[in-house]
Coordinates of C-alpha atoms in Angstrom, one line a residue:
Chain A
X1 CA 0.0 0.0 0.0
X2 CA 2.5 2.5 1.0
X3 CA 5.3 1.2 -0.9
X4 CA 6.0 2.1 -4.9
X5 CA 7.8 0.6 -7.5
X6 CA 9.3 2.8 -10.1
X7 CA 11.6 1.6 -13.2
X8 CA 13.9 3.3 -14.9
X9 CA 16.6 2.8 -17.9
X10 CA 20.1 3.3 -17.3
X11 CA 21.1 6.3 -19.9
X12 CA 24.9 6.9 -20.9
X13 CA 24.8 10.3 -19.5
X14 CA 24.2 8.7 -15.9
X15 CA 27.5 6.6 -15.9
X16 CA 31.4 8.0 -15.4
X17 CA 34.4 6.9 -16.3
X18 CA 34.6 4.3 -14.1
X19 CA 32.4 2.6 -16.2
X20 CA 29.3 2.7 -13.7
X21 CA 26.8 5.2 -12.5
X22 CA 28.2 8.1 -11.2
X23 CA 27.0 8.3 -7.6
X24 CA 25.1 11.9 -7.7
X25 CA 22.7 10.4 -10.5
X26 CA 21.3 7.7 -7.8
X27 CA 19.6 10.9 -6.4
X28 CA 17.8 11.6 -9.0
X29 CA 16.6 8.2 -9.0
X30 CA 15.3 8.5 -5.5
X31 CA 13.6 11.7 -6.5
X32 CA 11.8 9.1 -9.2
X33 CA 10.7 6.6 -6.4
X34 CA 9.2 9.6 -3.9
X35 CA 7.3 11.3 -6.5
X36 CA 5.6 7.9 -7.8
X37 CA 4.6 7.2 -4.1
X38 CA 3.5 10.6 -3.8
X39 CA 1.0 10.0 -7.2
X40 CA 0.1 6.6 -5.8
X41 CA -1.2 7.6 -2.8
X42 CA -3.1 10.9 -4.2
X43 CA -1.1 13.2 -3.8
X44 CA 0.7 14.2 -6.9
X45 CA 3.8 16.9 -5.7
X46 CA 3.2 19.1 -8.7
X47 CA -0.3 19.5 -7.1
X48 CA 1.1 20.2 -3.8
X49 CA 3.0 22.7 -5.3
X50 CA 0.2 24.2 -6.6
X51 CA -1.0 25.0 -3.3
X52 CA 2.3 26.7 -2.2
X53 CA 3.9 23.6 -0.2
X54 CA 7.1 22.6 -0.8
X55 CA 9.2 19.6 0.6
X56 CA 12.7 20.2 0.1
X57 CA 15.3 17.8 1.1
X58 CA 17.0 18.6 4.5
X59 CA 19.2 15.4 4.9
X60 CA 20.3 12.5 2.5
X61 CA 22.1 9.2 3.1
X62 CA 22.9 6.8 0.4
X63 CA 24.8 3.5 0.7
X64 CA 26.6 2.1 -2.8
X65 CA 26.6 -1.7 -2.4
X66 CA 27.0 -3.0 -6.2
X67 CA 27.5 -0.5 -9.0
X68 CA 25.0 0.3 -10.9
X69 CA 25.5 0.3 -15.0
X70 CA 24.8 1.6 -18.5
X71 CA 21.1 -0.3 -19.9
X72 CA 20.5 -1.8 -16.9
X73 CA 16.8 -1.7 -15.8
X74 CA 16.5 -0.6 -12.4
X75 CA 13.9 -0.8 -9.7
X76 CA 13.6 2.0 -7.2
X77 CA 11.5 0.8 -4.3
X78 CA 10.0 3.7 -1.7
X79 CA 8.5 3.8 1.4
X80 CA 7.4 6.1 3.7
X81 CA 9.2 5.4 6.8
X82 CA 8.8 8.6 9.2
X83 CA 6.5 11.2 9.9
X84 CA 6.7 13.9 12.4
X85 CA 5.0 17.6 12.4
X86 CA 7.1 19.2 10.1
X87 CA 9.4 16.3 8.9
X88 CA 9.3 13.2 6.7
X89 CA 11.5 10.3 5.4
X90 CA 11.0 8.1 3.1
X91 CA 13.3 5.3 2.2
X92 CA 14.8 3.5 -0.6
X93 CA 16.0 0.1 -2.6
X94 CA 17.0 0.0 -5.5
X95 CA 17.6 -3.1 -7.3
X96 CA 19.2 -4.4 -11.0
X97 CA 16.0 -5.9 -12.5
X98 CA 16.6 -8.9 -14.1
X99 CA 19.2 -10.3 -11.3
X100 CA 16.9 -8.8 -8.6
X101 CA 20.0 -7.5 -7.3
X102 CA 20.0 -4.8 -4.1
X103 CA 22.4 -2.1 -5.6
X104 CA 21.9 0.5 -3.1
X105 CA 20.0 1.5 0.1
X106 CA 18.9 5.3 1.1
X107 CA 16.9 7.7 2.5
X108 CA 16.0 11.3 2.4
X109 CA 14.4 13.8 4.9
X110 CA 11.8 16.3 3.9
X111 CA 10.9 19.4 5.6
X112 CA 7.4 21.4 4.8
X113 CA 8.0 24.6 3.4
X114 CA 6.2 27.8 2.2
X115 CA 6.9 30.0 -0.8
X116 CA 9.2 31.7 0.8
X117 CA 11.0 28.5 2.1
X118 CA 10.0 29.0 5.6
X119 CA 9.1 26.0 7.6
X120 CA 5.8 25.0 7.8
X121 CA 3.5 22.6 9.4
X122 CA 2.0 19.7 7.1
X123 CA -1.4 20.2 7.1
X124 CA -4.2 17.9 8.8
X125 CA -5.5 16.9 5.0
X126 CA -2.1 16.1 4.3
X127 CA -1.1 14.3 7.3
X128 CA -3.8 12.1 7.4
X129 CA -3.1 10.5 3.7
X130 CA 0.9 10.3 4.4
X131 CA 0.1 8.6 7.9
X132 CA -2.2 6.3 5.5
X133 CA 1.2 5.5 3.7
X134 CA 3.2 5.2 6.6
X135 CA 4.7 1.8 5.9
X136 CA 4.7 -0.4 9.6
X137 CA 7.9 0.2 11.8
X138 CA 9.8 -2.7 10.9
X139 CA 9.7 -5.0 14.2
X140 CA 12.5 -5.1 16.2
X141 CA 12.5 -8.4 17.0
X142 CA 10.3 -8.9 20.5
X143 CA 10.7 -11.2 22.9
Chain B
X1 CA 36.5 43.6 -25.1
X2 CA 33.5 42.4 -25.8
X3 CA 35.3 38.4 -25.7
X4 CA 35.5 37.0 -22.6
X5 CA 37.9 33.8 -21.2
X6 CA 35.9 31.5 -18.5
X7 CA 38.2 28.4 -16.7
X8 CA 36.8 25.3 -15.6
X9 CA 38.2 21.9 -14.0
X10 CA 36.5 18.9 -15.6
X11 CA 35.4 16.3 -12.9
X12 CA 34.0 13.2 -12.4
X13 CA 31.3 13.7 -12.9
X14 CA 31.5 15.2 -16.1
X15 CA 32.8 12.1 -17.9
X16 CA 30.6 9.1 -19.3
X17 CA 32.0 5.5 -19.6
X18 CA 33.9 6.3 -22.6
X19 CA 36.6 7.8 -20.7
X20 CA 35.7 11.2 -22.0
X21 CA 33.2 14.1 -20.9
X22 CA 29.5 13.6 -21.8
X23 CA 28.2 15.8 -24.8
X24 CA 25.5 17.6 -22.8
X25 CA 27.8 18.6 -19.9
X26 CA 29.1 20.9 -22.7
X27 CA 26.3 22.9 -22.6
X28 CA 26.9 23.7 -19.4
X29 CA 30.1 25.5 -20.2
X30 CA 28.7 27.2 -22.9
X31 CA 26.3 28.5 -19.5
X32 CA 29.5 29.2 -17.6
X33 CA 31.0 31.3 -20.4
X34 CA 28.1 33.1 -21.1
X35 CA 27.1 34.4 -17.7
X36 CA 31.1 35.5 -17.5
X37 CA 30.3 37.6 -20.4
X38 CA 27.5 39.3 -19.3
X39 CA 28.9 39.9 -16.0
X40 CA 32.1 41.2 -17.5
X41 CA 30.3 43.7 -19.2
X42 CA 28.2 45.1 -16.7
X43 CA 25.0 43.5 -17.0
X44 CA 25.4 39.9 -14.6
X45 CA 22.1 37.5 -15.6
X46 CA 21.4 37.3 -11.7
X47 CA 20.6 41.8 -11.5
X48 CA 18.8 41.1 -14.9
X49 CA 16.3 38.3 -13.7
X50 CA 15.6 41.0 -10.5
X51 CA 14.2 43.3 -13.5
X52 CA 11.9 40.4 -14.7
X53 CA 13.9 39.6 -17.8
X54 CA 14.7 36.0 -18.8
X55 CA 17.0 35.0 -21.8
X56 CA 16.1 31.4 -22.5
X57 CA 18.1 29.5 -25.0
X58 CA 16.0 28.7 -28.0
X59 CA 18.7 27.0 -30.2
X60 CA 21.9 25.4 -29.8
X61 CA 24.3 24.0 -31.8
X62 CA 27.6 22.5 -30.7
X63 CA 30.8 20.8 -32.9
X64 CA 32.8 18.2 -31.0
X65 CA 36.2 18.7 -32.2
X66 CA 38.4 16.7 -29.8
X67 CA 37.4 15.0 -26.3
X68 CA 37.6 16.9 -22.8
X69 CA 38.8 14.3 -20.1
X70 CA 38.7 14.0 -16.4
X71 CA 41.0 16.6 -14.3
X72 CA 41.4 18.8 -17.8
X73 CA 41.3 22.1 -16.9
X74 CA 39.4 24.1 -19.8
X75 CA 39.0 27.7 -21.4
X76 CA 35.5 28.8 -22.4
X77 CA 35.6 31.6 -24.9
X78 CA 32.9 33.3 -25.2
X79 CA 31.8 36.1 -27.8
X80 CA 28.5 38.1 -28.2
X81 CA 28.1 37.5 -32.3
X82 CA 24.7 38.8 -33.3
X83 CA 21.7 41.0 -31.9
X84 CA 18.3 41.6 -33.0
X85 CA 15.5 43.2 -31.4
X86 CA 14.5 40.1 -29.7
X87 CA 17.5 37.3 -29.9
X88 CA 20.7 37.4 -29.6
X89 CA 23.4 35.4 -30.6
X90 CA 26.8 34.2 -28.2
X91 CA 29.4 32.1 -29.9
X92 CA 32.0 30.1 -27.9
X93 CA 35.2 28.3 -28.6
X94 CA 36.2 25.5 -25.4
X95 CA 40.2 24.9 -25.1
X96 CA 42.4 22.9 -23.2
X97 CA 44.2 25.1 -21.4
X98 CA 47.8 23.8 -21.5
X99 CA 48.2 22.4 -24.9
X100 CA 45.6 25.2 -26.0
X101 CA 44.0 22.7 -28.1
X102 CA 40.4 23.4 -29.6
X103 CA 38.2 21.1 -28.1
X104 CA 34.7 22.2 -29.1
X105 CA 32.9 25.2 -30.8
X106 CA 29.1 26.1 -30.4
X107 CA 26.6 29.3 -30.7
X108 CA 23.4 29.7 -28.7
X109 CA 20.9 31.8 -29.7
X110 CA 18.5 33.4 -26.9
X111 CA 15.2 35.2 -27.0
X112 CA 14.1 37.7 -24.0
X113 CA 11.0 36.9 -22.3
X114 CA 9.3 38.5 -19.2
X115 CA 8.2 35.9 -15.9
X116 CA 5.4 34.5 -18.2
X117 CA 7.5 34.0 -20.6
X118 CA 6.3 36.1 -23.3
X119 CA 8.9 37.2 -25.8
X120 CA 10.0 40.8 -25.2
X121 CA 11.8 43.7 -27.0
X122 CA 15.2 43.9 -25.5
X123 CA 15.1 47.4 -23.3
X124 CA 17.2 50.0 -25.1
X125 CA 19.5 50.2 -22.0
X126 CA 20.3 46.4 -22.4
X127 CA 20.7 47.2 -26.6
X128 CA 23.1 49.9 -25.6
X129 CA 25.3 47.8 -23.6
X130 CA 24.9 44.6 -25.9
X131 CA 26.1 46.9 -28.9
X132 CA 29.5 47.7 -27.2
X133 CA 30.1 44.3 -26.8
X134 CA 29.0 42.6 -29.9
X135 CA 32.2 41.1 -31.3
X136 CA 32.8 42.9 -35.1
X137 CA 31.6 41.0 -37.9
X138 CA 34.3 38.5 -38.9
X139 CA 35.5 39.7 -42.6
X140 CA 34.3 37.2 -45.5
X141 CA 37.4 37.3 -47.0
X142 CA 40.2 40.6 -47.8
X143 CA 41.8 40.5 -50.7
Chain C
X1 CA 10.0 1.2 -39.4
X2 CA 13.1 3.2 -38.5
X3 CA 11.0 5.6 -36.2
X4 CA 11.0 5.3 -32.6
X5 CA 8.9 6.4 -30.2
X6 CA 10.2 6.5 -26.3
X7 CA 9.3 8.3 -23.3
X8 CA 10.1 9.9 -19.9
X9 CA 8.6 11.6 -17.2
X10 CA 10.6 14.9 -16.3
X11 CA 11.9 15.2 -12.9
X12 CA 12.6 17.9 -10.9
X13 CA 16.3 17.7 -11.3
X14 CA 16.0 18.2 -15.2
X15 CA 14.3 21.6 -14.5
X16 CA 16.1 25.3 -13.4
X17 CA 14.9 28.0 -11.6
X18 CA 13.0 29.4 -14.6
X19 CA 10.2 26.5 -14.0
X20 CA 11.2 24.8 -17.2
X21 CA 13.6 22.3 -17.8
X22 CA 17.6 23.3 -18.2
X23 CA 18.8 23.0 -21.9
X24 CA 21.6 20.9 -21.7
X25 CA 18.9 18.4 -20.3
X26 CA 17.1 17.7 -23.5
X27 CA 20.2 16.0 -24.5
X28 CA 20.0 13.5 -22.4
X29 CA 16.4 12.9 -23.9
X30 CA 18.4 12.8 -27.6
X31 CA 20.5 9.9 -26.2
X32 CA 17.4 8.1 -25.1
X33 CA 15.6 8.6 -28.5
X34 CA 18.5 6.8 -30.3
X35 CA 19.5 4.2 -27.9
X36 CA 15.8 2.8 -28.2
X37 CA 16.0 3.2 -31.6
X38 CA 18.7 1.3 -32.4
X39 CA 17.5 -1.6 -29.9
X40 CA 14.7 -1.6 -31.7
X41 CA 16.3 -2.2 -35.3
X42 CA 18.4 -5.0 -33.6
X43 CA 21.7 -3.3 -33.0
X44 CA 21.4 -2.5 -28.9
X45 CA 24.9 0.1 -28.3
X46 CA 26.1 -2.1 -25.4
X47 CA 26.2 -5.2 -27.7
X48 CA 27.8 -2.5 -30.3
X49 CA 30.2 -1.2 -27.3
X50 CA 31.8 -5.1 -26.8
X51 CA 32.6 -5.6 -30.4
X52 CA 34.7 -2.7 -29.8
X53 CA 33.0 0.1 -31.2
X54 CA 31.9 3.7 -30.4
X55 CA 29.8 6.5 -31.8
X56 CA 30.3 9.0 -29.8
X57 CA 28.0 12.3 -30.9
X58 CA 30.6 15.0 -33.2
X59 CA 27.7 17.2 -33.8
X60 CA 24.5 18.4 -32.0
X61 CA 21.9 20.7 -33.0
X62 CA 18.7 21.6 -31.3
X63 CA 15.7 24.2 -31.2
X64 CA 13.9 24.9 -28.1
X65 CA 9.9 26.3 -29.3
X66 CA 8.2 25.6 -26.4
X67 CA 9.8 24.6 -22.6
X68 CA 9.1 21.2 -21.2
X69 CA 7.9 21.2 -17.0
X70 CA 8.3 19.5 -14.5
X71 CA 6.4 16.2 -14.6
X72 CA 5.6 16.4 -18.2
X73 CA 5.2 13.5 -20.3
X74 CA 7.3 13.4 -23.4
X75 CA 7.8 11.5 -26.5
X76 CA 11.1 11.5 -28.2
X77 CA 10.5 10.4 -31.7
X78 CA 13.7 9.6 -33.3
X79 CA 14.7 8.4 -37.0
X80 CA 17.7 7.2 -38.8
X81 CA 18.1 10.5 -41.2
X82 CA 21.4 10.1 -43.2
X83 CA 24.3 7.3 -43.4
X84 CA 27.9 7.7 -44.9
X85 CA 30.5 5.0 -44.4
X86 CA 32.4 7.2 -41.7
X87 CA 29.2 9.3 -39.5
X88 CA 25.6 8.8 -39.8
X89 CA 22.7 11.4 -38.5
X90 CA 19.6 10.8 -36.0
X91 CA 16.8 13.3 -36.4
X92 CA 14.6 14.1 -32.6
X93 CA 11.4 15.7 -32.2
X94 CA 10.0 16.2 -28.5
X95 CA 6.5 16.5 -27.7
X96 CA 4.3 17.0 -24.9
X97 CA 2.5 13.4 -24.5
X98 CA -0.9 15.2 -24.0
X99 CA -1.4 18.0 -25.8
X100 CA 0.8 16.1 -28.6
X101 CA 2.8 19.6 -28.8
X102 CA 6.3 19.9 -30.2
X103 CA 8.6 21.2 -27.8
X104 CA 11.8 20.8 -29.5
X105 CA 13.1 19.1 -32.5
X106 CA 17.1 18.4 -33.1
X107 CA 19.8 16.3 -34.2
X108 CA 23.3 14.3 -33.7
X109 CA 25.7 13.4 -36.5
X110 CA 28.0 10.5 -34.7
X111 CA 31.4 8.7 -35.8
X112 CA 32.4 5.5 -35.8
X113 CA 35.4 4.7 -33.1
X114 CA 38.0 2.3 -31.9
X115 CA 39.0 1.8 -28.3
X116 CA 41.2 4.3 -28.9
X117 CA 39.4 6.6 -30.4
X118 CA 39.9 6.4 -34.2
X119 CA 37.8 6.9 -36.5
X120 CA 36.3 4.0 -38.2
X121 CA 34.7 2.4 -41.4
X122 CA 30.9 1.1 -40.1
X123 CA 31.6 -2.5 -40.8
X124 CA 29.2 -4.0 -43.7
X125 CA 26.8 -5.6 -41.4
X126 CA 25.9 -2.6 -39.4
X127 CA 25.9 -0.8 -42.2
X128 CA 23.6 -2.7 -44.3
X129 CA 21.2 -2.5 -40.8
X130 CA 21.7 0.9 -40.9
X131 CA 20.4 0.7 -43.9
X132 CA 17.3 -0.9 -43.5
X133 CA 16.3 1.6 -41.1
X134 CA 17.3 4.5 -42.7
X135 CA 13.9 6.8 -43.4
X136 CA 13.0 7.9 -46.8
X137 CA 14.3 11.3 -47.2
X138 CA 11.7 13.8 -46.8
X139 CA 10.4 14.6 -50.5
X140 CA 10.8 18.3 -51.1
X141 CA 7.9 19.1 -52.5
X142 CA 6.4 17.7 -54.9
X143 CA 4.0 19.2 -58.2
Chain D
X1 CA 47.5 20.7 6.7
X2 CA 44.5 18.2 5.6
X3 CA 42.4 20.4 4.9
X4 CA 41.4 21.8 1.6
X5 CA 39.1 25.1 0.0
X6 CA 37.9 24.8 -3.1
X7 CA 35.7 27.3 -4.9
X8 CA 32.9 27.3 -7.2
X9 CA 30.0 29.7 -8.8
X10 CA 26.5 28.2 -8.6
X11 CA 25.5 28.1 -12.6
X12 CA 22.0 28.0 -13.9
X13 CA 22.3 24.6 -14.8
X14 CA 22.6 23.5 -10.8
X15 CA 19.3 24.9 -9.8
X16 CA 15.9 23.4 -9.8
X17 CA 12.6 25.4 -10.2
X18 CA 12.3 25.9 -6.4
X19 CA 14.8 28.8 -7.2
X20 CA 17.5 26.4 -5.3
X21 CA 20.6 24.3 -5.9
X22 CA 19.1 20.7 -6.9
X23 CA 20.1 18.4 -3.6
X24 CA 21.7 15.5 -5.9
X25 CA 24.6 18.3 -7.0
X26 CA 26.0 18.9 -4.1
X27 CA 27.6 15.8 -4.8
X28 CA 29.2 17.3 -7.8
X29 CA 30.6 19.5 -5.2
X30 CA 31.8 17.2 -2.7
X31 CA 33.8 15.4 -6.0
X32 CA 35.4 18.8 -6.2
X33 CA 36.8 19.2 -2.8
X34 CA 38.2 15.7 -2.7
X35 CA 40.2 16.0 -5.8
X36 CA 41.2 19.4 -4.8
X37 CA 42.5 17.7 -1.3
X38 CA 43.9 15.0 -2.9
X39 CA 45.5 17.2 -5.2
X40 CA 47.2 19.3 -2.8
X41 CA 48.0 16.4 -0.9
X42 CA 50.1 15.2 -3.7
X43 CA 47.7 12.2 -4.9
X44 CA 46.1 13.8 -7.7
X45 CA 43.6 10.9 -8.0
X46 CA 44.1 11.3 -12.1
X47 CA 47.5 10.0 -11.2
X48 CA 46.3 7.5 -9.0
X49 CA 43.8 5.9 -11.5
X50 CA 47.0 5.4 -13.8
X51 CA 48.2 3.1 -11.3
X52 CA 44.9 1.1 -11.7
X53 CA 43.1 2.1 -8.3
X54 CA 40.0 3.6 -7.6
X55 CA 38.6 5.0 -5.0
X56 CA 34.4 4.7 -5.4
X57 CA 32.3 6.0 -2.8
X58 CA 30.4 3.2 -1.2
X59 CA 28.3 5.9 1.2
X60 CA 27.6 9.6 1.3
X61 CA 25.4 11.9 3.8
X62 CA 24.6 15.2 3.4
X63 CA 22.8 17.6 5.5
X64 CA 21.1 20.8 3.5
X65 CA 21.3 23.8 6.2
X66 CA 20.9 26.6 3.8
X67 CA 19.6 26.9 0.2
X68 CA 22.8 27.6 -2.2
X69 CA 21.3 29.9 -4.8
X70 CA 22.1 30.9 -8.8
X71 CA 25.3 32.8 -8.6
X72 CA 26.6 32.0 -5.3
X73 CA 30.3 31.7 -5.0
X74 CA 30.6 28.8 -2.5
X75 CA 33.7 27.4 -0.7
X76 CA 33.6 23.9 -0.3
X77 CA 36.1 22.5 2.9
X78 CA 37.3 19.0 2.3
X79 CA 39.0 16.9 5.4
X80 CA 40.1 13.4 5.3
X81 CA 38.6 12.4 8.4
X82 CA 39.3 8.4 8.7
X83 CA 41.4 5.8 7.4
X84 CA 41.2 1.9 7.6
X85 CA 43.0 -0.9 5.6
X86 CA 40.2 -0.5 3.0
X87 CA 38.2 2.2 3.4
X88 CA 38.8 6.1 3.8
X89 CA 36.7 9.1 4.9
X90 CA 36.4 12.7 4.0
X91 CA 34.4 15.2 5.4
X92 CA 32.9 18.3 3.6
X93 CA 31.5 22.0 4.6
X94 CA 29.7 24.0 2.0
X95 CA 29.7 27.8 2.5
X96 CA 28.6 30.9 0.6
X97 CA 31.3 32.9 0.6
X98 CA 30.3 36.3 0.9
X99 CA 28.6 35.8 4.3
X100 CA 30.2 33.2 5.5
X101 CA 26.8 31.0 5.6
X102 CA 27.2 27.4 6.7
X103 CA 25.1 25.7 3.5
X104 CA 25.5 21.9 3.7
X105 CA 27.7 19.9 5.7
X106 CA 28.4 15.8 4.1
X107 CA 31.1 13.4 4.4
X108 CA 31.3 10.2 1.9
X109 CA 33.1 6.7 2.7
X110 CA 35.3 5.5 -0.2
X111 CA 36.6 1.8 -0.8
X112 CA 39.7 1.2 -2.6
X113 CA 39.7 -1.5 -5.8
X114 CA 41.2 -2.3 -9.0
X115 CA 40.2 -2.5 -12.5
X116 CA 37.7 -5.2 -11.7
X117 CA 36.5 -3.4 -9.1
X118 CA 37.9 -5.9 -6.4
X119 CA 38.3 -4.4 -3.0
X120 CA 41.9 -4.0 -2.4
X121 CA 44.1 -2.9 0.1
X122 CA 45.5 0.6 0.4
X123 CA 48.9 0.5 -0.4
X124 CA 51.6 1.0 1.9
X125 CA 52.8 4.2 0.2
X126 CA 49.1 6.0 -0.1
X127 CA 48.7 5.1 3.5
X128 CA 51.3 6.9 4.8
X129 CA 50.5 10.0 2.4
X130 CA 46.9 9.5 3.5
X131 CA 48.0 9.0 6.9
X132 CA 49.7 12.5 7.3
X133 CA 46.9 14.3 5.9
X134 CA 44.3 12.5 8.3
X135 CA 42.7 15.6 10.5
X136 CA 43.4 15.1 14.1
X137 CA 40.5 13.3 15.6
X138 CA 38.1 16.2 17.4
X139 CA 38.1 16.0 21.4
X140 CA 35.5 14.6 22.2
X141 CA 35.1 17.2 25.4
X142 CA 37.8 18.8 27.4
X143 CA 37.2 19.5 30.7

């Protein structure tokens, strides 16, 4: 329910000289993955946009486990993983598709802003369809 | 005077996974070289947005002449080449700066819009200072 | 036959602070046009890229008419436009998937390469592929 | 001693239409410090790579304080913060230079591996070059 899958084709442009993808580009492939969940669970970000809200980025963490190359099909699984008053993380898998392979593991946090970039609460409308998307906190482990 | 010499370090992330820099990465040199320009001679693009002026590239052309690799450090050469009442012209020449070797040549062409992006005379302010830049026509041929 | 149509959804990263997206972006867009093109007519560029081969773009050309935004749709329709034994041209056009407007139109004239670089005859078999997908050229016109 | 400043002037290009620096580009920048550090260091990784190492970041964080803007000169302050057997640190600060203004603050983890892209140990003469350019571990707390 809260989780999307979105797909994507390696481009040359993405890769460096190294032969793989460049690690800035994997952000752009999280940017992908967020704003599919967003449409999926009705609430497109150009329309929130439209209203004046804004979710920039505040923090970003991405871990590079197997590289990521030219034509490969990728998978970028999202979830929404956090949710506070004026914060929210969602987090990220992204995989090689035919191999199924986990390439890399990240996560980004969102604050709510105005037009004028000031913080803002998310609003109660809002709230209530990204709590609706809030994917379970993964279990500890309980005894 | 009206030519102006930009620098740039090639990095990483410039380059694709044929050792060499990616052909729209280019284009953002041709940005760098033409915002040095304009800021050289007294009208910088950032005071001209504030007046609600826009100059969005509507063409683009670039020749690839030799390869720009990682580490190279480049020249961006940049010369205002033709003006009209509502586009202008900037033509640019990208070197390697130690061997001086001609790596690329391109134009843009740019039209002048206002925040909806309606196409605009060029104020006769801006024409004044454009004209004292514009680089003399290059002579067919003396005999 | 040697027409292909792909798409992509534009991202927020592919735009600039004029609300459209950033020029050097639609080249990116180019590269996807072609690569699907020539998977399509059987010659992928990473099968091309083990026999030892490259054709890297010497020449790019491209008119902006209307600015692609943030979540758009778009089409890049490509075509095989001109063959000669050493380069060979792909023609773009970019519309709006809804509306069906054109937002740009362009094209790349690429060589043939070794590893190292050199310019290359296209061997017979990809030339005679080449071939096959080449389009008609456009009649002038016609009594 | 470890520590590096490298400069850089926000382009068009870098933005996104919130008016702001895109957040995947700050990687770009982060690229820049390292080689500038490693540069001054006397590793210039370009050299390093002709040795058949490489040095791919297998994690990066980065914490957005501060919107960088079009035009911004910013300072980018590169530390190499830790150093195992296989793996290296470096840390980063991204100001705007005019005022001073703390923008971003990252670090990124970096394995070392050959051609094939087989983890490999640090050699014994990087280490020690790395080694004297590690930044003193900060004090915890002094009392």
């Amino acid at each position: 329910m809260g989780k999307n899958l979105a797909s994507y084709r390696v481009i040359y442009g993405d890769t460096d000289q190294m032969g793989v993808v460049y690690y800035a580009n994997y952000l752009r492939w999280l940017e992908m993955g967020r704003t599919e969940l967003m449409r999926q669970i009705g609430i497109p970000y150009s329309a929130i946009e439209e209203t004046g809200l804004f979710f920039p980025v505040i923090e970003v963490s991405c871990r590079y486990l197997k590289p990521a190359r030219f034509d490969d099909e990728i998978i970028i699984e999202t979830t929404l993983t956090a949710l506070s008053r004026v914060t929210f993380d969602f987090s990220y898998k992204i995989f090689r598709k035919n191999a199924g392979q986990l390439l890399a593991k990240g996560w980004t946090r969102h604050a709510c802003v105005d037009r004028e970039g000031k913080a803002t609460k998310i609003s109660p409308a809002l709230e209530t369809t990204l709590k609706a998307a809030l994917a379970p906190a993964p279990k500890e482990k309980s005894l």
